[in-house]
Amino acid sequence: MKKVALASALAMSFAAGSGAAPAAIVGETAACARGDSAVLVRVGGFKAQRGTVRVQIYGSNPADFLAKGKKLKRVDVPVSGGRVDVCVDLPGPGNYAVAVRHDMDNNGKSGWNDGGGFSRNPRISLVHLRPSFNDVVIQVGSSVRTVDVTLNYRQGLSIGPVKG
């Protein structure tokens, strides 16, 4: 029953998308198929459909959020369309934070043209690039939690989603 409900929920999440064909789920797909504690990160708002997407998961300790070497999981996948759906297996129910980076030139480094976003889509700016843990924390139960992340890019002296 749990798997049927998950399949139905995933199909509905695809139908609610941009009207384009559903994105294939990539990453740690077995966790989403099983319906275990996992996060399905639906990344959208790409400036260009090239490069890689990095999804990083942080645990419930606010001091670990975005700290070097403190991520729980990292999944890198190629950009393959207007939206990329990345499944990440989690150790169990709890509070987590999701950070996403679009490495447009696929060089493995953060650059001015790269995009980024977080769970709960907090507002960021050139002077406030890192939101607080409280602004991005999500609760995940014993099933798959879908999280939409809209990417933000530098546009002149501001940062935000791509317009148009």
PDB file of N, CA and C in Angstrom, residues 60-108:
ATOM      1  N   SER A  60      20.318  17.776  11.488  1.00  0.00           N
ATOM      2  CA  SER A  60      19.540  18.644  12.373  1.00  0.00           C
ATOM      3  C   SER A  60      20.361  19.627  13.209  1.00  0.00           C
ATOM      4  N   ASN A  61      21.687  19.552  13.150  1.00  0.00           N
ATOM      5  CA  ASN A  61      22.519  20.481  13.920  1.00  0.00           C
ATOM      6  C   ASN A  61      22.723  21.775  13.129  1.00  0.00           C
ATOM      7  N   PRO A  62      22.154  22.901  13.587  1.00  0.00           N
ATOM      8  CA  PRO A  62      22.300  24.159  12.850  1.00  0.00           C
ATOM      9  C   PRO A  62      23.763  24.565  12.620  1.00  0.00           C
ATOM     10  N   ALA A  63      24.670  24.188  13.517  1.00  0.00           N
ATOM     11  CA  ALA A  63      26.085  24.551  13.369  1.00  0.00           C
ATOM     12  C   ALA A  63      26.735  23.829  12.184  1.00  0.00           C
ATOM     13  N   ASP A  64      26.164  22.717  11.755  1.00  0.00           N
ATOM     14  CA  ASP A  64      26.720  21.958  10.634  1.00  0.00           C
ATOM     15  C   ASP A  64      26.273  22.488   9.274  1.00  0.00           C
ATOM     16  N   PHE A  65      25.203  23.286   9.241  1.00  0.00           N
ATOM     17  CA  PHE A  65      24.639  23.741   7.983  1.00  0.00           C
ATOM     18  C   PHE A  65      25.655  24.573   7.201  1.00  0.00           C
ATOM     19  N   LEU A  66      25.985  24.097   6.006  1.00  0.00           N
ATOM     20  CA  LEU A  66      26.935  24.713   5.068  1.00  0.00           C
ATOM     21  C   LEU A  66      28.379  24.730   5.565  1.00  0.00           C
ATOM     22  N   ALA A  67      28.663  24.055   6.681  1.00  0.00           N
ATOM     23  CA  ALA A  67      30.035  23.973   7.193  1.00  0.00           C
ATOM     24  C   ALA A  67      30.816  22.923   6.404  1.00  0.00           C
ATOM     25  N   LYS A  68      32.045  23.248   6.095  1.00  0.00           N
ATOM     26  CA  LYS A  68      32.890  22.350   5.307  1.00  0.00           C
ATOM     27  C   LYS A  68      33.014  20.988   6.004  1.00  0.00           C
ATOM     28  N   GLY A  69      32.757  19.933   5.243  1.00  0.00           N
ATOM     29  CA  GLY A  69      32.882  18.573   5.756  1.00  0.00           C
ATOM     30  C   GLY A  69      31.749  18.107   6.652  1.00  0.00           C
ATOM     31  N   LYS A  70      30.674  18.883   6.785  1.00  0.00           N
ATOM     32  CA  LYS A  70      29.593  18.531   7.708  1.00  0.00           C
ATOM     33  C   LYS A  70      28.323  18.029   7.023  1.00  0.00           C
ATOM     34  N   LYS A  71      28.323  17.928   5.702  1.00  0.00           N
ATOM     35  CA  LYS A  71      27.126  17.440   5.010  1.00  0.00           C
ATOM     36  C   LYS A  71      26.931  15.952   5.305  1.00  0.00           C
ATOM     37  N   LEU A  72      25.678  15.528   5.303  1.00  0.00           N
ATOM     38  CA  LEU A  72      25.374  14.111   5.481  1.00  0.00           C
ATOM     39  C   LEU A  72      25.473  13.365   4.164  1.00  0.00           C
ATOM     40  N   LYS A  73      24.991  13.989   3.100  1.00  0.00           N
ATOM     41  CA  LYS A  73      24.938  13.344   1.785  1.00  0.00           C
ATOM     42  C   LYS A  73      25.230  14.378   0.714  1.00  0.00           C
ATOM     43  N   ARG A  74      25.739  13.876  -0.419  1.00  0.00           N
ATOM     44  CA  ARG A  74      25.952  14.717  -1.592  1.00  0.00           C
ATOM     45  C   ARG A  74      25.680  13.857  -2.825  1.00  0.00           C
ATOM     46  N   VAL A  75      24.861  14.397  -3.718  1.00  0.00           N
ATOM     47  CA  VAL A  75      24.556  13.710  -4.968  1.00  0.00           C
ATOM     48  C   VAL A  75      24.776  14.705  -6.104  1.00  0.00           C
ATOM     49  N   ASP A  76      25.615  14.330  -7.068  1.00  0.00           N
ATOM     50  CA  ASP A  76      25.876  15.141  -8.253  1.00  0.00           C
ATOM     51  C   ASP A  76      25.270  14.452  -9.460  1.00  0.00           C
ATOM     52  N   VAL A  77      24.517  15.203 -10.264  1.00  0.00           N
ATOM     53  CA  VAL A  77      23.894  14.641 -11.461  1.00  0.00           C
ATOM     54  C   VAL A  77      23.989  15.656 -12.597  1.00  0.00           C
ATOM     55  N   PRO A  78      23.992  15.173 -13.850  1.00  0.00           N
ATOM     56  CA  PRO A  78      23.999  16.107 -14.979  1.00  0.00           C
ATOM     57  C   PRO A  78      22.645  16.792 -15.135  1.00  0.00           C
ATOM     58  N   VAL A  79      22.670  18.027 -15.617  1.00  0.00           N
ATOM     59  CA  VAL A  79      21.430  18.723 -15.947  1.00  0.00           C
ATOM     60  C   VAL A  79      20.880  18.072 -17.204  1.00  0.00           C
ATOM     61  N   SER A  80      19.613  17.710 -17.166  1.00  0.00           N
ATOM     62  CA  SER A  80      19.053  16.952 -18.286  1.00  0.00           C
ATOM     63  C   SER A  80      17.701  17.474 -18.737  1.00  0.00           C
ATOM     64  N   GLY A  81      17.439  18.735 -18.514  1.00  0.00           N
ATOM     65  CA  GLY A  81      16.164  19.287 -18.959  1.00  0.00           C
ATOM     66  C   GLY A  81      15.787  20.499 -18.144  1.00  0.00           C
ATOM     67  N   GLY A  82      14.543  20.911 -18.289  1.00  0.00           N
ATOM     68  CA  GLY A  82      14.051  22.098 -17.611  1.00  0.00           C
ATOM     69  C   GLY A  82      13.871  21.925 -16.116  1.00  0.00           C
ATOM     70  N   ARG A  83      13.783  20.695 -15.658  1.00  0.00           N
ATOM     71  CA  ARG A  83      13.709  20.398 -14.231  1.00  0.00           C
ATOM     72  C   ARG A  83      14.479  19.113 -13.994  1.00  0.00           C
ATOM     73  N   VAL A  84      15.174  19.051 -12.877  1.00  0.00           N
ATOM     74  CA  VAL A  84      15.913  17.847 -12.505  1.00  0.00           C
ATOM     75  C   VAL A  84      15.380  17.381 -11.159  1.00  0.00           C
ATOM     76  N   ASP A  85      14.911  16.131 -11.108  1.00  0.00           N
ATOM     77  CA  ASP A  85      14.382  15.541  -9.882  1.00  0.00           C
ATOM     78  C   ASP A  85      15.421  14.589  -9.309  1.00  0.00           C
ATOM     79  N   VAL A  86      15.936  14.922  -8.124  1.00  0.00           N
ATOM     80  CA  VAL A  86      17.024  14.167  -7.505  1.00  0.00           C
ATOM     81  C   VAL A  86      16.533  13.528  -6.219  1.00  0.00           C
ATOM     82  N   CYS A  87      16.625  12.206  -6.138  1.00  0.00           N
ATOM     83  CA  CYS A  87      16.262  11.482  -4.927  1.00  0.00           C
ATOM     84  C   CYS A  87      17.512  11.302  -4.068  1.00  0.00           C
ATOM     85  N   VAL A  88      17.382  11.579  -2.779  1.00  0.00           N
ATOM     86  CA  VAL A  88      18.485  11.378  -1.840  1.00  0.00           C
ATOM     87  C   VAL A  88      17.971  10.554  -0.668  1.00  0.00           C
ATOM     88  N   ASP A  89      18.604   9.411  -0.446  1.00  0.00           N
ATOM     89  CA  ASP A  89      18.272   8.517   0.658  1.00  0.00           C
ATOM     90  C   ASP A  89      18.730   9.164   1.963  1.00  0.00           C
ATOM     91  N   LEU A  90      17.900   9.097   2.984  1.00  0.00           N
ATOM     92  CA  LEU A  90      18.229   9.677   4.288  1.00  0.00           C
ATOM     93  C   LEU A  90      18.364   8.583   5.336  1.00  0.00           C
ATOM     94  N   PRO A  91      19.102   8.867   6.421  1.00  0.00           N
ATOM     95  CA  PRO A  91      19.280   7.840   7.454  1.00  0.00           C
ATOM     96  C   PRO A  91      18.002   7.512   8.224  1.00  0.00           C
ATOM     97  N   GLY A  92      17.011   8.373   8.169  1.00  0.00           N
ATOM     98  CA  GLY A  92      15.760   8.132   8.881  1.00  0.00           C
ATOM     99  C   GLY A  92      14.987   9.424   9.043  1.00  0.00           C
ATOM    100  N   PRO A  93      13.842   9.367   9.710  1.00  0.00           N
ATOM    101  CA  PRO A  93      13.060  10.578   9.939  1.00  0.00           C
ATOM    102  C   PRO A  93      13.869  11.604  10.736  1.00  0.00           C
ATOM    103  N   GLY A  94      13.572  12.874  10.497  1.00  0.00           N
ATOM    104  CA  GLY A  94      14.248  13.937  11.234  1.00  0.00           C
ATOM    105  C   GLY A  94      14.190  15.256  10.497  1.00  0.00           C
ATOM    106  N   ASN A  95      14.953  16.213  11.011  1.00  0.00           N
ATOM    107  CA  ASN A  95      15.042  17.538  10.406  1.00  0.00           C
ATOM    108  C   ASN A  95      16.290  17.616   9.540  1.00  0.00           C
ATOM    109  N   TYR A  96      16.128  18.159   8.340  1.00  0.00           N
ATOM    110  CA  TYR A  96      17.211  18.237   7.373  1.00  0.00           C
ATOM    111  C   TYR A  96      17.168  19.583   6.667  1.00  0.00           C
ATOM    112  N   ALA A  97      18.289  19.957   6.053  1.00  0.00           N
ATOM    113  CA  ALA A  97      18.376  21.143   5.211  1.00  0.00           C
ATOM    114  C   ALA A  97      18.956  20.710   3.868  1.00  0.00           C
ATOM    115  N   VAL A  98      18.434  21.296   2.794  1.00  0.00           N
ATOM    116  CA  VAL A  98      18.867  20.955   1.442  1.00  0.00           C
ATOM    117  C   VAL A  98      19.523  22.185   0.818  1.00  0.00           C
ATOM    118  N   ALA A  99      20.720  21.992   0.271  1.00  0.00           N
ATOM    119  CA  ALA A  99      21.418  23.036  -0.483  1.00  0.00           C
ATOM    120  C   ALA A  99      21.678  22.498  -1.883  1.00  0.00           C
ATOM    121  N   VAL A 100      21.402  23.325  -2.902  1.00  0.00           N
ATOM    122  CA  VAL A 100      21.559  22.914  -4.296  1.00  0.00           C
ATOM    123  C   VAL A 100      22.458  23.920  -5.005  1.00  0.00           C
ATOM    124  N   ARG A 101      23.358  23.399  -5.846  1.00  0.00           N
ATOM    125  CA  ARG A 101      24.198  24.275  -6.669  1.00  0.00           C
ATOM    126  C   ARG A 101      24.148  23.788  -8.110  1.00  0.00           C
ATOM    127  N   HIS A 102      23.961  24.734  -9.031  1.00  0.00           N
ATOM    128  CA  HIS A 102      24.033  24.446 -10.462  1.00  0.00           C
ATOM    129  C   HIS A 102      25.396  24.916 -10.954  1.00  0.00           C
ATOM    130  N   ASP A 103      26.264  23.962 -11.220  1.00  0.00           N
ATOM    131  CA  ASP A 103      27.611  24.235 -11.733  1.00  0.00           C
ATOM    132  C   ASP A 103      27.496  24.290 -13.255  1.00  0.00           C
ATOM    133  N   MET A 104      27.218  25.479 -13.787  1.00  0.00           N
ATOM    134  CA  MET A 104      26.915  25.616 -15.215  1.00  0.00           C
ATOM    135  C   MET A 104      28.059  25.175 -16.121  1.00  0.00           C
ATOM    136  N   ASP A 105      29.301  25.488 -15.734  1.00  0.00           N
ATOM    137  CA  ASP A 105      30.426  25.131 -16.607  1.00  0.00           C
ATOM    138  C   ASP A 105      31.062  23.801 -16.217  1.00  0.00           C
ATOM    139  N   ASN A 106      30.469  23.144 -15.231  1.00  0.00           N
ATOM    140  CA  ASN A 106      30.890  21.800 -14.832  1.00  0.00           C
ATOM    141  C   ASN A 106      32.371  21.721 -14.452  1.00  0.00           C
ATOM    142  N   ASN A 107      32.872  22.789 -13.791  1.00  0.00           N
ATOM    143  CA  ASN A 107      34.286  22.784 -13.398  1.00  0.00           C
ATOM    144  C   ASN A 107      34.501  22.367 -11.940  1.00  0.00           C
ATOM    145  N   GLY A 108      33.434  22.077 -11.214  1.00  0.00           N
ATOM    146  CA  GLY A 108      33.551  21.624  -9.832  1.00  0.00           C
ATOM    147  C   GLY A 108      33.777  22.724  -8.818  1.00  0.00           C
TER     148      GLY A 108
END
